């Protein structure tokens, strides 16, 4: 892991930062399928044994990930008393990734490597939060967006692996907490307010649908008591 960061604090509660990073990973866990058949010496006379496809996760991939993240936290000073505590928190991440995927021949033996982006990693993502912090309560409205990402390779339905891509995803969430006293805090959380759903497609194309998944809008209330 290599990291280089620069931070600038330009107010009592405000700062901005830039981070550059690089990761080199050996033995990434990926979905792995291989052709298995017992050796002839292990097969009793008179028995016929078929060839099986064994599916399992395996540390079969190596990769490199590099990129940059930029962000800012800004709470303006000298606001009118009723707006004191209003601020913005935002960040954006830019990534470039590469991993090796084993390729097998028709007999199930390793036959080279294929290079793809990291599974589940988007080249670009960002988030922004509108915050309102007061001594008695705290309130945040957050929006998160991430670009298309290669989610996995699908080999069970096709003769050769075909990339399954997740289309851009977004979520709008809300958080609220109220301090009843020094010991008791009440909370309210809402996720996916706009009821966005996730789309998976064959290949990096908007036309070949695979799976659509709806992550339901949820509401939760809670309480924390400290003693």
PDB file of C-alpha atoms in Angstrom:
ATOM      1  CA  UNK A   1       0.000   0.000   0.000  1.00  0.00           C
ATOM      2  CA  UNK A   2       1.258   3.468  -0.915  1.00  0.00           C
ATOM      3  CA  UNK A   3      -0.564   6.606   0.221  1.00  0.00           C
ATOM      4  CA  UNK A   4       0.185  10.309  -0.086  1.00  0.00           C
ATOM      5  CA  UNK A   5      -2.211  12.881   1.356  1.00  0.00           C
ATOM      6  CA  UNK A   6      -2.388  16.651   1.619  1.00  0.00           C
ATOM      7  CA  UNK A   7      -4.806  18.396   3.992  1.00  0.00           C
ATOM      8  CA  UNK A   8      -5.612  22.097   4.380  1.00  0.00           C
ATOM      9  CA  UNK A   9      -7.576  23.365   7.377  1.00  0.00           C
ATOM     10  CA  UNK A  10      -9.074  26.724   6.453  1.00  0.00           C
ATOM     11  CA  UNK A  11     -11.550  27.118   9.321  1.00  0.00           C
ATOM     12  CA  UNK A  12     -12.364  25.897  12.803  1.00  0.00           C
ATOM     13  CA  UNK A  13     -14.524  23.069  11.386  1.00  0.00           C
ATOM     14  CA  UNK A  14     -13.614  23.233   7.693  1.00  0.00           C
ATOM     15  CA  UNK A  15     -10.912  21.497   5.675  1.00  0.00           C
ATOM     16  CA  UNK A  16     -10.155  20.039   2.255  1.00  0.00           C
ATOM     17  CA  UNK A  17      -7.909  17.132   1.285  1.00  0.00           C
ATOM     18  CA  UNK A  18      -6.339  15.286  -1.636  1.00  0.00           C
ATOM     19  CA  UNK A  19      -5.177  11.665  -1.363  1.00  0.00           C
ATOM     20  CA  UNK A  20      -3.211   9.648  -3.929  1.00  0.00           C
ATOM     21  CA  UNK A  21      -2.956   5.896  -3.417  1.00  0.00           C
ATOM     22  CA  UNK A  22      -1.864   2.627  -4.968  1.00  0.00           C
ATOM     23  CA  UNK A  23      -2.608  -0.959  -3.882  1.00  0.00           C
ATOM     24  CA  UNK A  24      -1.008  -4.150  -5.157  1.00  0.00           C
ATOM     25  CA  UNK A  25      -2.921  -7.267  -4.112  1.00  0.00           C
ATOM     26  CA  UNK A  26      -1.891 -10.924  -4.426  1.00  0.00           C
ATOM     27  CA  UNK A  27      -4.447 -13.702  -4.158  1.00  0.00           C
ATOM     28  CA  UNK A  28      -7.688 -11.854  -4.776  1.00  0.00           C
ATOM     29  CA  UNK A  29     -10.702 -14.072  -4.073  1.00  0.00           C
ATOM     30  CA  UNK A  30     -12.787 -14.588  -7.226  1.00  0.00           C
ATOM     31  CA  UNK A  31     -15.524 -17.047  -8.314  1.00  0.00           C
ATOM     32  CA  UNK A  32     -13.573 -19.993  -9.721  1.00  0.00           C
ATOM     33  CA  UNK A  33     -14.683 -22.966 -11.826  1.00  0.00           C
ATOM     34  CA  UNK A  34     -12.544 -25.834 -12.946  1.00  0.00           C
ATOM     35  CA  UNK A  35     -13.061 -29.191 -14.654  1.00  0.00           C
ATOM     36  CA  UNK A  36     -12.450 -32.136 -12.289  1.00  0.00           C
ATOM     37  CA  UNK A  37     -12.049 -35.805 -13.200  1.00  0.00           C
ATOM     38  CA  UNK A  38     -10.437 -38.496 -11.014  1.00  0.00           C
ATOM     39  CA  UNK A  39      -7.163 -39.920 -12.260  1.00  0.00           C
ATOM     40  CA  UNK A  40      -7.497 -43.222 -14.089  1.00  0.00           C
ATOM     41  CA  UNK A  41      -5.572 -45.019 -11.327  1.00  0.00           C
ATOM     42  CA  UNK A  42      -8.221 -43.947  -8.791  1.00  0.00           C
ATOM     43  CA  UNK A  43     -11.162 -45.364 -10.758  1.00  0.00           C
ATOM     44  CA  UNK A  44     -12.097 -48.967  -9.830  1.00  0.00           C
ATOM     45  CA  UNK A  45     -12.336 -51.446 -12.676  1.00  0.00           C
ATOM     46  CA  UNK A  46     -15.756 -51.518 -14.282  1.00  0.00           C
ATOM     47  CA  UNK A  47     -16.757 -48.043 -13.108  1.00  0.00           C
ATOM     48  CA  UNK A  48     -17.470 -45.107 -15.365  1.00  0.00           C
ATOM     49  CA  UNK A  49     -16.713 -41.683 -13.896  1.00  0.00           C
ATOM     50  CA  UNK A  50     -17.908 -38.437 -15.459  1.00  0.00           C
ATOM     51  CA  UNK A  51     -16.163 -35.091 -15.532  1.00  0.00           C
ATOM     52  CA  UNK A  52     -17.502 -32.467 -13.114  1.00  0.00           C
ATOM     53  CA  UNK A  53     -17.387 -28.692 -13.007  1.00  0.00           C
ATOM     54  CA  UNK A  54     -16.413 -27.596  -9.504  1.00  0.00           C
ATOM     55  CA  UNK A  55     -17.445 -24.062  -8.520  1.00  0.00           C
ATOM     56  CA  UNK A  56     -15.844 -22.383  -5.527  1.00  0.00           C
ATOM     57  CA  UNK A  57     -14.161 -19.142  -4.459  1.00  0.00           C
ATOM     58  CA  UNK A  58     -10.390 -19.219  -4.841  1.00  0.00           C
ATOM     59  CA  UNK A  59      -7.379 -16.921  -4.375  1.00  0.00           C
ATOM     60  CA  UNK A  60      -6.788 -17.069  -8.108  1.00  0.00           C
ATOM     61  CA  UNK A  61      -6.284 -13.423  -9.086  1.00  0.00           C
ATOM     62  CA  UNK A  62      -3.689 -10.681  -8.643  1.00  0.00           C
ATOM     63  CA  UNK A  63      -4.329  -7.010  -9.193  1.00  0.00           C
ATOM     64  CA  UNK A  64      -3.332  -3.377  -8.928  1.00  0.00           C
ATOM     65  CA  UNK A  65      -5.526  -0.461  -7.891  1.00  0.00           C
ATOM     66  CA  UNK A  66      -4.542   3.197  -8.055  1.00  0.00           C
ATOM     67  CA  UNK A  67      -6.399   6.467  -7.886  1.00  0.00           C
ATOM     68  CA  UNK A  68      -7.137   9.713  -6.132  1.00  0.00           C
ATOM     69  CA  UNK A  69      -9.723  11.028  -3.697  1.00  0.00           C
ATOM     70  CA  UNK A  70     -10.588  14.677  -3.160  1.00  0.00           C
ATOM     71  CA  UNK A  71     -12.947  15.978  -0.526  1.00  0.00           C
ATOM     72  CA  UNK A  72     -14.097  18.981   1.462  1.00  0.00           C
ATOM     73  CA  UNK A  73     -15.876  19.600   4.750  1.00  0.00           C
ATOM     74  CA  UNK A  74     -17.218  23.154   5.007  1.00  0.00           C
ATOM     75  CA  UNK A  75     -19.127  24.655   7.929  1.00  0.00           C
ATOM     76  CA  UNK A  76     -19.409  28.427   7.331  1.00  0.00           C
ATOM     77  CA  UNK A  77     -18.550  30.656  10.259  1.00  0.00           C
ATOM     78  CA  UNK A  78     -20.434  33.736  11.424  1.00  0.00           C
ATOM     79  CA  UNK A  79     -23.825  32.486  10.209  1.00  0.00           C
ATOM     80  CA  UNK A  80     -26.995  33.781  11.890  1.00  0.00           C
ATOM     81  CA  UNK A  81     -27.602  31.924  15.141  1.00  0.00           C
ATOM     82  CA  UNK A  82     -30.454  29.788  13.803  1.00  0.00           C
ATOM     83  CA  UNK A  83     -28.252  28.542  10.898  1.00  0.00           C
ATOM     84  CA  UNK A  84     -25.086  28.007  12.924  1.00  0.00           C
ATOM     85  CA  UNK A  85     -24.055  24.377  12.399  1.00  0.00           C
ATOM     86  CA  UNK A  86     -25.122  24.166   8.749  1.00  0.00           C
ATOM     87  CA  UNK A  87     -22.481  22.652   6.483  1.00  0.00           C
ATOM     88  CA  UNK A  88     -21.557  20.473   3.514  1.00  0.00           C
ATOM     89  CA  UNK A  89     -19.413  17.327   3.337  1.00  0.00           C
ATOM     90  CA  UNK A  90     -18.441  16.092  -0.143  1.00  0.00           C
ATOM     91  CA  UNK A  91     -15.920  13.743  -1.734  1.00  0.00           C
ATOM     92  CA  UNK A  92     -15.106  12.221  -5.125  1.00  0.00           C
ATOM     93  CA  UNK A  93     -12.946   9.184  -5.954  1.00  0.00           C
ATOM     94  CA  UNK A  94     -11.211   8.405  -9.266  1.00  0.00           C
ATOM     95  CA  UNK A  95      -9.880   4.866  -9.750  1.00  0.00           C
ATOM     96  CA  UNK A  96      -7.951   2.793 -12.256  1.00  0.00           C
ATOM     97  CA  UNK A  97      -7.811  -0.942 -11.575  1.00  0.00           C
ATOM     98  CA  UNK A  98      -6.549  -4.106 -13.208  1.00  0.00           C
ATOM     99  CA  UNK A  99      -6.689  -7.766 -12.191  1.00  0.00           C
ATOM    100  CA  UNK A 100      -5.687 -11.038 -13.858  1.00  0.00           C
ATOM    101  CA  UNK A 101      -8.278 -13.783 -14.391  1.00  0.00           C
ATOM    102  CA  UNK A 102      -7.159 -17.363 -15.207  1.00  0.00           C
ATOM    103  CA  UNK A 103      -8.290 -18.704 -18.592  1.00  0.00           C
ATOM    104  CA  UNK A 104      -8.749 -22.451 -19.160  1.00  0.00           C
ATOM    105  CA  UNK A 105      -8.723 -24.599 -22.284  1.00  0.00           C
ATOM    106  CA  UNK A 106     -11.396 -27.139 -23.255  1.00  0.00           C
ATOM    107  CA  UNK A 107      -9.853 -29.745 -20.954  1.00  0.00           C
ATOM    108  CA  UNK A 108     -10.075 -27.456 -17.925  1.00  0.00           C
ATOM    109  CA  UNK A 109      -6.343 -26.792 -17.714  1.00  0.00           C
ATOM    110  CA  UNK A 110      -4.930 -23.268 -17.170  1.00  0.00           C
ATOM    111  CA  UNK A 111      -4.236 -21.635 -20.517  1.00  0.00           C
ATOM    112  CA  UNK A 112      -3.127 -18.084 -19.827  1.00  0.00           C
ATOM    113  CA  UNK A 113      -4.645 -15.022 -18.179  1.00  0.00           C
ATOM    114  CA  UNK A 114      -7.166 -12.329 -19.022  1.00  0.00           C
ATOM    115  CA  UNK A 115      -6.927  -8.783 -17.679  1.00  0.00           C
ATOM    116  CA  UNK A 116     -10.081  -7.052 -16.422  1.00  0.00           C
ATOM    117  CA  UNK A 117     -10.947  -4.238 -14.009  1.00  0.00           C
ATOM    118  CA  UNK A 118     -11.364  -5.136 -10.327  1.00  0.00           C
ATOM    119  CA  UNK A 119     -14.679  -6.830  -9.584  1.00  0.00           C
ATOM    120  CA  UNK A 120     -17.087  -4.458  -7.826  1.00  0.00           C
ATOM    121  CA  UNK A 121     -14.929  -1.336  -8.286  1.00  0.00           C
ATOM    122  CA  UNK A 122     -16.215   1.738 -10.154  1.00  0.00           C
ATOM    123  CA  UNK A 123     -13.865   4.126 -11.944  1.00  0.00           C
ATOM    124  CA  UNK A 124     -15.680   7.119 -10.463  1.00  0.00           C
ATOM    125  CA  UNK A 125     -17.899   7.742  -7.461  1.00  0.00           C
ATOM    126  CA  UNK A 126     -18.919  10.694  -5.346  1.00  0.00           C
ATOM    127  CA  UNK A 127     -20.961  11.576  -2.287  1.00  0.00           C
ATOM    128  CA  UNK A 128     -22.339  14.770  -0.833  1.00  0.00           C
ATOM    129  CA  UNK A 129     -23.971  15.420   2.531  1.00  0.00           C
ATOM    130  CA  UNK A 130     -25.926  18.406   3.775  1.00  0.00           C
ATOM    131  CA  UNK A 131     -25.421  18.540   7.545  1.00  0.00           C
ATOM    132  CA  UNK A 132     -27.075  20.568  10.283  1.00  0.00           C
ATOM    133  CA  UNK A 133     -25.451  20.130  13.686  1.00  0.00           C
ATOM    134  CA  UNK A 134     -26.883  21.731  16.817  1.00  0.00           C
ATOM    135  CA  UNK A 135     -26.209  21.043  20.502  1.00  0.00           C
ATOM    136  CA  UNK A 136     -29.602  19.360  20.845  1.00  0.00           C
ATOM    137  CA  UNK A 137     -29.847  17.491  17.528  1.00  0.00           C
ATOM    138  CA  UNK A 138     -27.968  16.402  14.407  1.00  0.00           C
ATOM    139  CA  UNK A 139     -29.471  16.036  10.909  1.00  0.00           C
ATOM    140  CA  UNK A 140     -27.891  14.805   7.643  1.00  0.00           C
ATOM    141  CA  UNK A 141     -29.184  14.293   4.099  1.00  0.00           C
ATOM    142  CA  UNK A 142     -26.724  12.278   1.987  1.00  0.00           C
ATOM    143  CA  UNK A 143     -26.523  11.388  -1.696  1.00  0.00           C
ATOM    144  CA  UNK A 144     -24.140   8.720  -3.061  1.00  0.00           C
ATOM    145  CA  UNK A 145     -23.474   7.862  -6.732  1.00  0.00           C
ATOM    146  CA  UNK A 146     -21.125   5.340  -8.325  1.00  0.00           C
ATOM    147  CA  UNK A 147     -20.356   4.606 -11.970  1.00  0.00           C
ATOM    148  CA  UNK A 148     -20.688   1.321 -13.879  1.00  0.00           C
ATOM    149  CA  UNK A 149     -18.616  -1.536 -12.404  1.00  0.00           C
ATOM    150  CA  UNK A 150     -17.648  -5.029 -13.537  1.00  0.00           C
ATOM    151  CA  UNK A 151     -19.325  -7.160 -10.866  1.00  0.00           C
ATOM    152  CA  UNK A 152     -18.151 -10.672 -11.848  1.00  0.00           C
ATOM    153  CA  UNK A 153     -17.678 -13.077 -14.740  1.00  0.00           C
ATOM    154  CA  UNK A 154     -20.552 -15.405 -15.572  1.00  0.00           C
ATOM    155  CA  UNK A 155     -19.438 -18.771 -16.937  1.00  0.00           C
ATOM    156  CA  UNK A 156     -22.289 -21.030 -15.860  1.00  0.00           C
ATOM    157  CA  UNK A 157     -24.663 -19.851 -18.598  1.00  0.00           C
ATOM    158  CA  UNK A 158     -22.142 -19.516 -21.416  1.00  0.00           C
ATOM    159  CA  UNK A 159     -19.269 -21.512 -22.854  1.00  0.00           C
ATOM    160  CA  UNK A 160     -16.827 -18.656 -22.195  1.00  0.00           C
ATOM    161  CA  UNK A 161     -16.809 -16.181 -19.282  1.00  0.00           C
ATOM    162  CA  UNK A 162     -18.887 -13.098 -19.956  1.00  0.00           C
ATOM    163  CA  UNK A 163     -18.606  -9.988 -17.819  1.00  0.00           C
ATOM    164  CA  UNK A 164     -21.617  -9.002 -15.693  1.00  0.00           C
ATOM    165  CA  UNK A 165     -21.659  -5.217 -15.184  1.00  0.00           C
ATOM    166  CA  UNK A 166     -23.596  -3.286 -12.551  1.00  0.00           C
ATOM    167  CA  UNK A 167     -25.051  -0.120 -13.984  1.00  0.00           C
ATOM    168  CA  UNK A 168     -24.601   3.227 -12.183  1.00  0.00           C
ATOM    169  CA  UNK A 169     -26.060   3.193  -8.665  1.00  0.00           C
ATOM    170  CA  UNK A 170     -27.347   5.988  -6.454  1.00  0.00           C
ATOM    171  CA  UNK A 171     -28.929   6.357  -3.032  1.00  0.00           C
ATOM    172  CA  UNK A 172     -30.464   9.217  -1.056  1.00  0.00           C
ATOM    173  CA  UNK A 173     -30.384   8.680   2.731  1.00  0.00           C
ATOM    174  CA  UNK A 174     -31.463  10.685   5.774  1.00  0.00           C
ATOM    175  CA  UNK A 175     -30.270  10.576   9.403  1.00  0.00           C
ATOM    176  CA  UNK A 176     -31.572  12.409  12.457  1.00  0.00           C
ATOM    177  CA  UNK A 177     -30.612  12.181  16.115  1.00  0.00           C
ATOM    178  CA  UNK A 178     -31.999  14.060  19.122  1.00  0.00           C
ATOM    179  CA  UNK A 179     -30.309  14.311  22.498  1.00  0.00           C
ATOM    180  CA  UNK A 180     -33.046  14.039  25.122  1.00  0.00           C
ATOM    181  CA  UNK A 181     -30.410  14.467  27.826  1.00  0.00           C
ATOM    182  CA  UNK A 182     -26.762  13.559  28.413  1.00  0.00           C
ATOM    183  CA  UNK A 183     -27.614   9.847  28.613  1.00  0.00           C
ATOM    184  CA  UNK A 184     -30.455   9.304  26.111  1.00  0.00           C
ATOM    185  CA  UNK A 185     -30.352   9.860  22.328  1.00  0.00           C
ATOM    186  CA  UNK A 186     -33.234   9.098  19.943  1.00  0.00           C
ATOM    187  CA  UNK A 187     -32.465   8.308  16.284  1.00  0.00           C
ATOM    188  CA  UNK A 188     -34.315   8.081  12.970  1.00  0.00           C
ATOM    189  CA  UNK A 189     -32.760   6.679   9.773  1.00  0.00           C
ATOM    190  CA  UNK A 190     -34.173   6.431   6.258  1.00  0.00           C
ATOM    191  CA  UNK A 191     -32.355   4.743   3.361  1.00  0.00           C
ATOM    192  CA  UNK A 192     -32.927   4.778  -0.409  1.00  0.00           C
ATOM    193  CA  UNK A 193     -35.615   7.458  -0.186  1.00  0.00           C
ATOM    194  CA  UNK A 194     -36.082   7.541  -3.971  1.00  0.00           C
ATOM    195  CA  UNK A 195     -36.376   3.715  -4.214  1.00  0.00           C
ATOM    196  CA  UNK A 196     -33.614   3.279  -6.772  1.00  0.00           C
ATOM    197  CA  UNK A 197     -32.868  -0.226  -8.049  1.00  0.00           C
ATOM    198  CA  UNK A 198     -29.702  -1.946  -9.220  1.00  0.00           C
ATOM    199  CA  UNK A 199     -29.369  -3.253 -12.780  1.00  0.00           C
ATOM    200  CA  UNK A 200     -26.972  -5.968 -13.923  1.00  0.00           C
ATOM    201  CA  UNK A 201     -26.256  -6.429 -17.629  1.00  0.00           C
ATOM    202  CA  UNK A 202     -24.244  -8.779 -19.829  1.00  0.00           C
ATOM    203  CA  UNK A 203     -21.217  -6.877 -21.054  1.00  0.00           C
ATOM    204  CA  UNK A 204     -20.657  -3.147 -20.768  1.00  0.00           C
ATOM    205  CA  UNK A 205     -23.851  -2.335 -22.665  1.00  0.00           C
ATOM    206  CA  UNK A 206     -27.236  -0.922 -21.625  1.00  0.00           C
ATOM    207  CA  UNK A 207     -29.163  -3.376 -23.846  1.00  0.00           C
ATOM    208  CA  UNK A 208     -28.585  -6.896 -22.470  1.00  0.00           C
ATOM    209  CA  UNK A 209     -30.328  -7.181 -19.109  1.00  0.00           C
ATOM    210  CA  UNK A 210     -29.398  -9.872 -16.583  1.00  0.00           C
ATOM    211  CA  UNK A 211     -30.843  -9.042 -13.135  1.00  0.00           C
ATOM    212  CA  UNK A 212     -32.718  -6.061 -11.664  1.00  0.00           C
ATOM    213  CA  UNK A 213     -32.676  -5.738  -7.869  1.00  0.00           C
ATOM    214  CA  UNK A 214     -34.675  -3.329  -5.723  1.00  0.00           C
ATOM    215  CA  UNK A 215     -33.189  -2.414  -2.354  1.00  0.00           C
ATOM    216  CA  UNK A 216     -36.307  -1.320  -0.521  1.00  0.00           C
ATOM    217  CA  UNK A 217     -36.733   2.073   1.045  1.00  0.00           C
ATOM    218  CA  UNK A 218     -36.373   1.562   4.790  1.00  0.00           C
ATOM    219  CA  UNK A 219     -37.147   3.546   7.923  1.00  0.00           C
ATOM    220  CA  UNK A 220     -35.736   2.814  11.352  1.00  0.00           C
ATOM    221  CA  UNK A 221     -36.116   4.391  14.768  1.00  0.00           C
ATOM    222  CA  UNK A 222     -33.822   3.732  17.692  1.00  0.00           C
ATOM    223  CA  UNK A 223     -32.583   4.856  21.049  1.00  0.00           C
ATOM    224  CA  UNK A 224     -29.130   4.916  22.682  1.00  0.00           C
ATOM    225  CA  UNK A 225     -28.667   5.142  26.442  1.00  0.00           C
ATOM    226  CA  UNK A 226     -25.267   5.660  28.065  1.00  0.00           C
ATOM    227  CA  UNK A 227     -24.503   5.161  31.743  1.00  0.00           C
TER     228      UNK A 227
END
